[in-house]
Coordinates of C-alpha atoms in Angstrom, one line a residue:
X1 CA -2.8 -6.7 -21.2
X2 CA -5.8 -4.5 -20.7
X3 CA -5.4 -0.9 -22.0
X4 CA -6.6 1.4 -19.3
X5 CA -5.6 4.9 -20.2
X6 CA -5.4 7.8 -17.8
X7 CA -7.1 7.5 -14.3
X8 CA -7.3 8.7 -10.9
X9 CA -7.7 7.1 -7.4
X10 CA -11.4 7.4 -6.4
X11 CA -11.9 8.8 -3.0
X12 CA -15.5 9.8 -1.6
X13 CA -14.1 13.3 -0.8
X14 CA -13.4 14.0 -4.4
X15 CA -16.2 11.9 -6.0
X16 CA -18.0 14.9 -7.4
X17 CA -14.9 16.3 -8.9
X18 CA -13.9 13.0 -10.5
X19 CA -17.4 12.8 -12.0
X20 CA -16.8 16.1 -13.8
X21 CA -13.1 15.8 -14.7
X22 CA -12.6 15.4 -18.5
X23 CA -10.7 12.4 -19.9
X24 CA -10.9 10.0 -17.0
X25 CA -10.7 6.6 -18.5
X26 CA -10.7 4.5 -15.2
X27 CA -10.5 4.9 -11.4
X28 CA -8.9 2.7 -8.8
X29 CA -10.6 2.2 -5.4
X30 CA -9.2 1.0 -2.0
X31 CA -10.7 -2.5 -1.9
X32 CA -11.1 -2.6 1.8
X33 CA -13.2 0.6 1.7
X34 CA -15.9 -0.7 -0.7
X35 CA -18.8 -3.0 0.3
X36 CA -19.8 -5.3 -2.7
X37 CA -23.4 -5.0 -1.7
X38 CA -23.5 -1.3 -1.3
X39 CA -21.3 0.4 -3.9
X40 CA -21.4 4.0 -3.4
X41 CA -23.8 5.8 -5.9
X42 CA -21.1 7.9 -7.4
X43 CA -18.9 5.0 -8.1
X44 CA -21.9 3.1 -9.5
X45 CA -22.7 6.0 -11.8
X46 CA -19.1 5.9 -13.1
X47 CA -19.4 2.3 -14.0
X48 CA -22.7 2.9 -15.8
X49 CA -21.0 5.5 -17.8
X50 CA -18.3 2.8 -19.0
X51 CA -15.6 3.8 -16.5
X52 CA -13.4 1.0 -15.6
X53 CA -13.0 0.4 -11.7
X54 CA -9.8 -1.5 -10.3
X55 CA -9.8 -2.6 -6.7
X56 CA -6.6 -2.0 -4.9
X57 CA -6.0 -3.9 -1.8
X58 CA -3.8 -3.0 1.1
X59 CA -4.4 -5.6 3.7
X60 CA -3.3 -8.9 2.2
X61 CA 0.3 -8.6 3.3
X62 CA 1.7 -10.8 0.3
X63 CA 5.3 -10.2 1.5
X64 CA 4.4 -11.5 5.1
X65 CA 5.7 -14.8 6.4
X66 CA 2.2 -16.1 6.9
X67 CA 0.2 -17.4 3.8
X68 CA -2.6 -15.1 2.8
X69 CA -5.8 -15.4 4.8
X70 CA -8.6 -17.0 2.8
X71 CA -11.1 -14.6 4.2
X72 CA -9.2 -11.7 2.8
X73 CA -8.7 -13.4 -0.6
X74 CA -12.4 -13.9 -0.8
X75 CA -13.3 -10.4 0.0
X76 CA -10.9 -9.0 -2.8
X77 CA -12.4 -11.5 -5.2
X78 CA -16.0 -10.3 -4.3
X79 CA -15.1 -6.8 -4.9
X80 CA -13.5 -7.6 -8.2
X81 CA -16.6 -9.3 -9.4
X82 CA -19.0 -6.7 -7.9
X83 CA -17.2 -4.0 -9.8
X84 CA -16.7 -5.9 -13.1
X85 CA -12.8 -5.3 -12.8
X86 CA -10.4 -6.5 -15.4
X87 CA -7.8 -7.0 -12.7
X88 CA -7.0 -6.5 -8.9
X89 CA -3.8 -5.1 -7.4
X90 CA -2.0 -5.4 -4.1
X91 CA 1.4 -4.5 -2.6
X92 CA 4.8 -6.3 -2.2
X93 CA 4.8 -5.6 1.6
X94 CA 4.2 -6.9 4.9
X95 CA 1.5 -5.4 7.2
X96 CA 1.4 -7.7 10.2
X97 CA 3.8 -10.0 12.0
X98 CA 3.8 -12.3 15.0
X99 CA 1.2 -15.1 15.3
X100 CA 1.6 -18.8 15.2
X101 CA 4.9 -18.9 13.3
X102 CA 6.6 -17.0 16.2
X103 CA 4.3 -18.2 19.0
X104 CA 3.6 -14.6 19.8
X105 CA 0.6 -12.1 19.6
X106 CA -0.2 -11.0 16.2
X107 CA 0.4 -7.2 15.7
X108 CA -0.6 -4.9 12.9
X109 CA 1.7 -2.3 11.3
X110 CA -1.2 -0.2 10.0
X111 CA 0.8 0.6 6.9
X112 CA 2.9 -1.1 4.2
X113 CA 6.4 -2.3 5.3
X114 CA 9.3 -3.4 3.0
X115 CA 10.1 -7.0 2.4
X116 CA 13.8 -8.0 2.6
X117 CA 15.1 -8.6 -0.8
X118 CA 16.6 -12.1 0.1
X119 CA 16.1 -15.6 -1.2
X120 CA 14.0 -16.6 1.8
X121 CA 11.6 -13.6 1.4
X122 CA 11.3 -14.1 -2.4
X123 CA 10.5 -17.8 -2.1
X124 CA 7.7 -17.0 0.4
X125 CA 6.5 -14.1 -1.6
X126 CA 6.2 -16.2 -4.8
X127 CA 4.2 -18.9 -3.0
X128 CA 1.9 -16.2 -1.5
X129 CA 1.4 -14.6 -5.0
X130 CA 0.5 -18.1 -6.5
X131 CA -2.0 -18.7 -3.6
X132 CA -3.6 -15.3 -4.4
X133 CA -3.7 -15.8 -8.1
X134 CA -5.5 -19.2 -7.6
X135 CA -8.2 -17.6 -5.4
X136 CA -8.8 -14.5 -7.6
X137 CA -11.2 -14.4 -10.5
X138 CA -9.1 -11.9 -12.5
X139 CA -5.3 -11.3 -13.0
X140 CA -3.3 -10.0 -10.1
X141 CA -0.8 -7.2 -10.3
X142 CA 1.6 -6.2 -7.3
X143 CA 3.0 -2.9 -6.5
X144 CA 6.6 -1.8 -5.5
X145 CA 6.4 0.2 -2.2
X146 CA 8.1 3.2 -0.8
X147 CA 10.4 2.6 2.1
X148 CA 12.1 4.8 4.7
X149 CA 14.4 1.9 5.9
X150 CA 16.6 -0.8 4.3
X151 CA 16.9 -4.3 5.4
X152 CA 20.6 -5.4 6.2
X153 CA 22.0 -8.3 4.1
X154 CA 19.8 -7.8 1.2
X155 CA 20.8 -10.1 -1.8
X156 CA 19.2 -8.5 -4.8
X157 CA 18.2 -5.0 -6.2
X158 CA 14.6 -4.1 -6.5
X159 CA 14.6 -4.6 -10.2
X160 CA 16.2 -8.1 -9.8
X161 CA 13.8 -9.0 -7.1
X162 CA 10.7 -7.9 -9.2
X163 CA 12.0 -9.6 -12.4
X164 CA 12.5 -13.0 -10.6
X165 CA 9.0 -12.7 -9.1
X166 CA 7.5 -12.2 -12.5
X167 CA 9.5 -15.0 -14.0
X168 CA 8.5 -17.5 -11.3
X169 CA 4.8 -16.6 -10.9
X170 CA 3.8 -14.8 -14.2
X171 CA 2.3 -12.0 -11.9
X172 CA 1.8 -8.5 -13.4
X173 CA 3.4 -5.4 -12.0
X174 CA 1.9 -2.1 -10.8
X175 CA 5.0 0.2 -10.9
X176 CA 4.8 3.2 -8.7
X177 CA 7.2 5.9 -10.0
X178 CA 6.8 8.0 -6.9
X179 CA 7.9 5.0 -4.8
X180 CA 11.0 4.6 -7.1
X181 CA 11.8 8.2 -6.4
X182 CA 11.2 7.8 -2.7
X183 CA 13.6 4.9 -2.6
X184 CA 16.2 7.0 -4.5
X185 CA 16.1 9.7 -1.8
X186 CA 15.9 7.4 1.1
X187 CA 17.9 4.5 0.0
X188 CA 20.2 5.7 -2.6
X189 CA 18.6 3.5 -5.3
X190 CA 18.8 4.5 -8.9
X191 CA 15.3 4.6 -10.5
X192 CA 16.7 4.2 -14.1
X193 CA 18.7 1.0 -13.1
X194 CA 15.5 -0.5 -11.4
X195 CA 13.5 0.2 -14.6
X196 CA 16.3 -1.3 -16.8
X197 CA 16.1 -4.5 -14.7
X198 CA 12.3 -4.8 -14.9
X199 CA 10.5 -7.0 -17.4
X200 CA 8.5 -4.0 -18.9
X201 CA 6.0 -6.3 -20.6
X202 CA 4.7 -7.3 -17.2
X203 CA 3.5 -3.8 -16.3
X204 CA -0.2 -3.6 -15.9
X205 CA -0.2 0.1 -15.0
X206 CA 1.6 2.8 -13.2
X207 CA 1.1 5.1 -10.1
X208 CA 2.1 8.7 -9.9
X209 CA 1.8 10.6 -6.5
X210 CA 3.1 13.5 -4.7
X211 CA 5.2 13.7 -1.5
X212 CA 7.4 16.0 0.5
X213 CA 11.0 16.0 1.9
X214 CA 11.7 16.6 5.5
X215 CA 15.0 16.5 7.1
X216 CA 16.6 14.6 4.1
X217 CA 13.8 11.9 4.2
X218 CA 11.2 11.7 1.4
X219 CA 7.7 10.9 2.6
X220 CA 5.4 9.4 0.0
X221 CA 2.4 11.4 1.5
X222 CA -0.2 11.2 -1.2
X223 CA -1.1 14.6 0.2
X224 CA 1.1 17.0 -1.9
X225 CA 1.4 17.9 -5.5
X226 CA 3.3 15.7 -7.9
X227 CA 6.9 16.9 -8.1
X228 CA 9.0 17.3 -11.2
X229 CA 11.5 14.5 -10.1
X230 CA 8.5 12.0 -10.0
X231 CA 7.4 13.1 -13.5
X232 CA 11.0 12.6 -14.6
X233 CA 11.0 8.9 -13.4
X234 CA 7.7 8.5 -15.3
X235 CA 9.3 9.8 -18.4
X236 CA 12.1 7.3 -17.9
X237 CA 9.6 4.5 -17.8
X238 CA 7.7 5.8 -20.8
X239 CA 11.0 6.0 -22.8
X240 CA 11.2 2.1 -22.3
X241 CA 7.6 1.1 -22.7
X242 CA 4.1 2.5 -23.3
X243 CA 2.4 1.7 -20.1
X244 CA -1.1 0.2 -20.5
X245 CA -2.5 2.8 -17.9
X246 CA -1.2 5.6 -15.6
X247 CA -3.1 6.7 -12.5
X248 CA -2.8 9.8 -10.2
X249 CA -3.1 9.0 -6.5
X250 CA -4.2 11.6 -3.9
X251 CA -5.4 10.4 -0.4
X252 CA -5.5 13.6 1.8
X253 CA -5.5 17.4 1.6
X254 CA -7.4 17.2 -1.6
X255 CA -6.9 20.2 -3.9
X256 CA -9.6 21.9 -6.1
X257 CA -10.6 20.1 -9.2
X258 CA -8.6 22.5 -11.3
X259 CA -5.3 21.6 -9.7
X260 CA -6.2 17.8 -10.2
X261 CA -6.9 18.4 -13.8
X262 CA -3.5 20.1 -14.1
X263 CA -1.7 17.2 -12.6
X264 CA -3.5 14.8 -14.9
X265 CA -2.6 16.9 -17.9
X266 CA 1.0 16.9 -16.8
X267 CA 0.9 13.1 -16.6
X268 CA -0.7 12.9 -20.1
X269 CA 2.0 15.2 -21.6
X270 CA 4.7 12.8 -20.2
X271 CA 3.2 9.7 -21.5
X272 CA 2.4 11.2 -24.9
X273 CA 6.0 12.5 -25.3
X274 CA 7.3 8.9 -24.2
X275 CA 5.0 7.2 -26.8
X276 CA 6.0 9.5 -29.6
X277 CA 9.8 9.3 -28.8
X278 CA 11.6 6.6 -30.9
X279 CA 13.9 4.2 -29.1
X280 CA 17.2 4.0 -31.0
X281 CA 19.3 1.0 -30.9
X282 CA 22.2 3.1 -29.5
X283 CA 20.0 4.4 -26.7
X284 CA 18.7 0.9 -25.8
X285 CA 22.3 -0.5 -26.0
X286 CA 23.4 2.2 -23.5
X287 CA 20.7 1.3 -21.1
X288 CA 21.5 -2.4 -21.3
X289 CA 25.2 -1.6 -20.6
X290 CA 24.2 0.5 -17.6
X291 CA 22.0 -2.3 -16.2
X292 CA 24.1 -5.3 -17.2
X293 CA 23.4 -7.9 -19.9
X294 CA 19.8 -8.6 -20.1
X295 CA 20.3 -12.2 -21.3
X296 CA 22.5 -12.9 -18.4
X297 CA 19.9 -11.7 -16.0
X298 CA 17.2 -13.8 -17.6
X299 CA 19.5 -16.9 -17.8
X300 CA 20.3 -16.4 -14.0
X301 CA 16.5 -16.4 -13.2
X302 CA 15.7 -19.3 -15.3
X303 CA 18.7 -21.2 -13.8
X304 CA 17.5 -20.3 -10.3
X305 CA 14.1 -21.5 -11.0
X306 CA 15.4 -24.7 -12.6
X307 CA 17.5 -25.4 -9.5
X308 CA 14.4 -25.4 -7.3
X309 CA 12.5 -27.8 -9.7
X310 CA 15.2 -30.1 -10.7
X311 CA 14.7 -29.2 -14.4
X312 CA 17.6 -28.2 -16.8
X313 CA 17.9 -24.5 -17.3
X314 CA 17.7 -23.5 -21.0
X315 CA 20.9 -21.9 -22.2
X316 CA 20.7 -18.1 -23.1
X317 CA 21.4 -17.1 -26.8
X318 CA 24.2 -14.8 -27.2
X319 CA 23.1 -11.3 -28.3
X320 CA 24.3 -9.9 -31.5
X321 CA 27.3 -7.7 -31.0
X322 CA 25.5 -4.7 -32.5
X323 CA 22.1 -5.2 -30.8
X324 CA 20.9 -4.4 -27.3
X325 CA 20.2 -7.3 -25.0
X326 CA 16.5 -8.1 -25.0
X327 CA 14.4 -8.2 -21.9
X328 CA 13.5 -11.5 -20.6
X329 CA 10.0 -12.6 -21.9
X330 CA 7.1 -13.2 -19.7
X331 CA 6.7 -16.9 -19.0
X332 CA 3.5 -18.4 -20.6
X333 CA 3.4 -21.0 -17.7
X334 CA 5.7 -20.5 -14.8
X335 CA 7.5 -23.7 -13.6
X336 CA 5.9 -25.5 -10.6
X337 CA 7.8 -25.1 -7.4
X338 CA 8.0 -27.2 -4.3
X339 CA 6.2 -25.8 -1.3
X340 CA 8.3 -23.3 0.8
X341 CA 9.6 -25.2 3.9
X342 CA 8.2 -24.2 7.3
X343 CA 11.7 -23.2 8.5
X344 CA 11.9 -20.6 5.8
X345 CA 8.7 -19.0 6.7
X346 CA 9.7 -19.2 10.4
X347 CA 13.0 -17.3 9.7
X348 CA 11.1 -14.6 7.9
X349 CA 8.5 -14.4 10.6
X350 CA 11.0 -13.9 13.3
X351 CA 12.9 -11.2 11.4
X352 CA 9.7 -9.3 10.5
X353 CA 8.3 -9.6 14.1
X354 CA 11.5 -8.2 15.5
X355 CA 11.3 -5.2 13.2
X356 CA 7.6 -4.5 13.6
X357 CA 8.0 -4.9 17.4
X358 CA 10.8 -2.4 17.5
X359 CA 8.7 0.1 15.3
X360 CA 5.3 -0.2 17.2
X361 CA 6.1 -2.0 20.5
X362 CA 9.2 -0.1 21.7
X363 CA 11.3 -3.2 21.9
X364 CA 15.1 -3.0 21.1
X365 CA 15.9 -2.4 17.4
X366 CA 17.2 -5.6 15.5
X367 CA 20.8 -5.6 14.7
X368 CA 21.9 -4.0 11.4
X369 CA 19.2 -1.4 11.1
X370 CA 19.8 2.4 10.9
X371 CA 18.4 3.5 14.2
X372 CA 17.6 7.0 13.2
X373 CA 15.6 5.7 10.3
X374 CA 13.7 3.2 12.5
X375 CA 12.7 6.3 14.6
X376 CA 11.4 8.1 11.6
X377 CA 9.6 5.0 10.4
X378 CA 8.1 4.6 13.9
X379 CA 6.8 8.1 14.0
X380 CA 5.4 7.8 10.4
X381 CA 3.5 4.6 11.4
X382 CA 2.0 6.4 14.5
X383 CA 1.0 9.5 12.3
X384 CA -0.6 7.1 9.8
X385 CA -2.5 5.3 12.5
X386 CA -3.7 8.4 14.0
X387 CA -5.0 9.7 10.5
X388 CA -6.8 6.5 9.9
X389 CA -8.5 6.5 13.4
X390 CA -9.6 10.1 12.6
X391 CA -11.3 8.8 9.5
X392 CA -12.7 5.7 11.2
X393 CA -13.9 7.7 14.4
X394 CA -14.1 11.4 13.3
X395 CA -15.8 12.2 16.6
X396 CA -12.6 11.7 18.5
X397 CA -10.5 14.6 16.9
X398 CA -13.7 16.7 17.2
X399 CA -13.9 15.9 20.9
X400 CA -10.2 16.2 21.7
X401 CA -9.4 19.2 19.4
X402 CA -5.8 20.0 19.1
X403 CA -4.9 17.6 21.8
X404 CA -6.0 14.6 19.6
X405 CA -2.6 13.7 17.9
X406 CA -0.4 14.3 20.9
X407 CA -2.7 12.2 23.1
X408 CA -2.9 9.5 20.5
X409 CA 1.1 9.5 20.1
X410 CA 1.2 8.9 23.9
X411 CA -1.3 6.1 23.9
X412 CA 0.4 4.4 20.8
X413 CA 3.8 4.3 22.3
X414 CA 4.5 0.7 23.2
X415 CA 0.9 -0.3 22.3
X416 CA 0.9 -2.2 19.0
X417 CA -2.5 -2.4 17.1
X418 CA -3.7 -6.0 17.4
X419 CA -7.4 -5.9 16.5
X420 CA -8.1 -3.4 13.6
X421 CA -8.6 0.3 13.6
X422 CA -12.1 0.3 15.1
X423 CA -11.0 -1.6 18.1
X424 CA -8.0 0.6 18.2
X425 CA -10.2 3.6 18.4
X426 CA -12.2 2.2 21.3
X427 CA -9.0 1.2 23.2
X428 CA -7.6 4.8 22.7
X429 CA -10.8 6.1 24.3
X430 CA -10.6 3.6 27.2
X431 CA -7.1 4.6 27.9
X432 CA -8.0 8.4 28.0
X433 CA -11.0 7.7 30.2
X434 CA -9.1 5.4 32.6
X435 CA -6.5 8.3 33.0
X436 CA -9.3 10.8 33.8
X437 CA -8.8 12.6 30.5
X438 CA -9.6 14.8 28.7
X439 CA -9.1 17.4 31.5
X440 CA -12.1 19.4 30.3
X441 CA -15.2 17.8 32.0
X442 CA -17.6 18.5 29.1
X443 CA -15.2 16.8 26.5
X444 CA -14.7 13.9 29.0
X445 CA -18.5 13.4 29.3
X446 CA -18.9 13.5 25.5
X447 CA -16.0 10.9 25.1
X448 CA -17.6 8.7 27.7
X449 CA -21.0 8.8 25.8
X450 CA -19.2 8.1 22.5
X451 CA -17.5 5.0 24.2
X452 CA -20.7 3.8 25.8
X453 CA -22.5 3.9 22.5
X454 CA -20.0 1.7 20.9
X455 CA -18.8 -0.8 23.6
X456 CA -21.3 -0.9 26.5
X457 CA -22.7 -4.2 27.6
X458 CA -26.0 -3.3 25.7
X459 CA -25.1 -1.0 22.9
X460 CA -27.4 1.9 22.5
X461 CA -29.6 2.1 19.4
X462 CA -27.6 3.5 16.5
X463 CA -30.3 4.6 14.1
X464 CA -30.4 8.3 13.2
X465 CA -33.4 9.1 15.3
X466 CA -31.9 7.6 18.4
X467 CA -28.6 9.4 17.8
X468 CA -30.4 12.6 17.2
X469 CA -32.4 12.3 20.4
X470 CA -29.1 11.7 22.4
X471 CA -27.5 14.8 21.0
X472 CA -30.6 16.8 21.9
X473 CA -30.6 15.5 25.5
X474 CA -26.8 16.1 25.7
X475 CA -27.3 19.8 24.4
X476 CA -30.2 20.5 26.8
X477 CA -28.2 19.1 29.8
X478 CA -25.3 21.4 29.0
X479 CA -23.2 18.4 28.2
X480 CA -23.7 16.6 31.5

């Protein structure tokens, strides 16, 4: 396992601060935001200084019912090679639904949604992970996500689900302790129990991030300071293993460099205390008792895999009476598995499509879900979608001012995203203009010009001189 050290999520808004922060061993970049042929100068300079860069994907949808798209896999592989990365990471989540498996239009979530912890979903996830592993030039690690909602009828805990995923694929884990805390608040799940059930030797690195609680719901915002409960979960993890790397994530509302440095120092203090703390046999036995016998869990995983392949499951050795049960070791070569039947993928596709349609398409909620939590998740998806559109098309909130988010919320209601954020931004502008909005005539003219420049039958020149000339003409005409 590559030793990474202490790192931070690289974002253009804080690139200068990151370059000056002391003790940054590595950075993580959102893979979809990097062009392999045009790596930002600030990131290139970090690499030249010897700073490791890890691409972190958000759009593969490994937990979705469809197989990973070859084009997305190629793009992630290209970024790993361009950045000289020792590994790449993605999420255990689905991000789109619909499509051929359901004979319905494909719709995008615009964010990460939880996978049901069922046998069907695990079988699909394992096959999708193996497809990705075969396509990538470096090892893959996958991340547990934060969730506002729970699937009805789940068959495994998060720790059990992740442990079997590792057993069957050999994939590495990116453990987000902030997400474990989020699921503790939102779903009543015990972070310590999840950590006890994990194969800690599979951990590639750890995420730490801030969030905020509103009306009894924890939002993993990445826009607030890291809280003490999240650091406590990190301490729980470090009491069990020394993670190869720990990384601070911040995506919005960036603080001053001094505050970032303080959060990094707090993370270092926790990891140092964990690595210096001896693990006693009594303490390990207590943890094993709380989580159940480790050998029994490992034997269950191996028996489950053997049942799918027709092989005999090896018997588990009984642990000594005075020793804690050991964790299941990582498999050197996971057993081959038969392809997932189409019927399994179709069942998962129908379930995920029904959920996503209720969240973004205003269809009736699927049976068994908490309707209040679905409303919270739906609002969160709309807010996330509006935030990304504001970054992709910053002119829109500039033109619309304080009316941007209310107008976008009205537009998004019952209108799922189907063609990516840039297409979504154009559709939003078209929707406003077709309704004769904005009410202010000057703002409406500016929005019309913005839309024409990007979607007219003969797009206007986009080089800087042409854009400057159009702005001058607009100013001289008084916005007419």
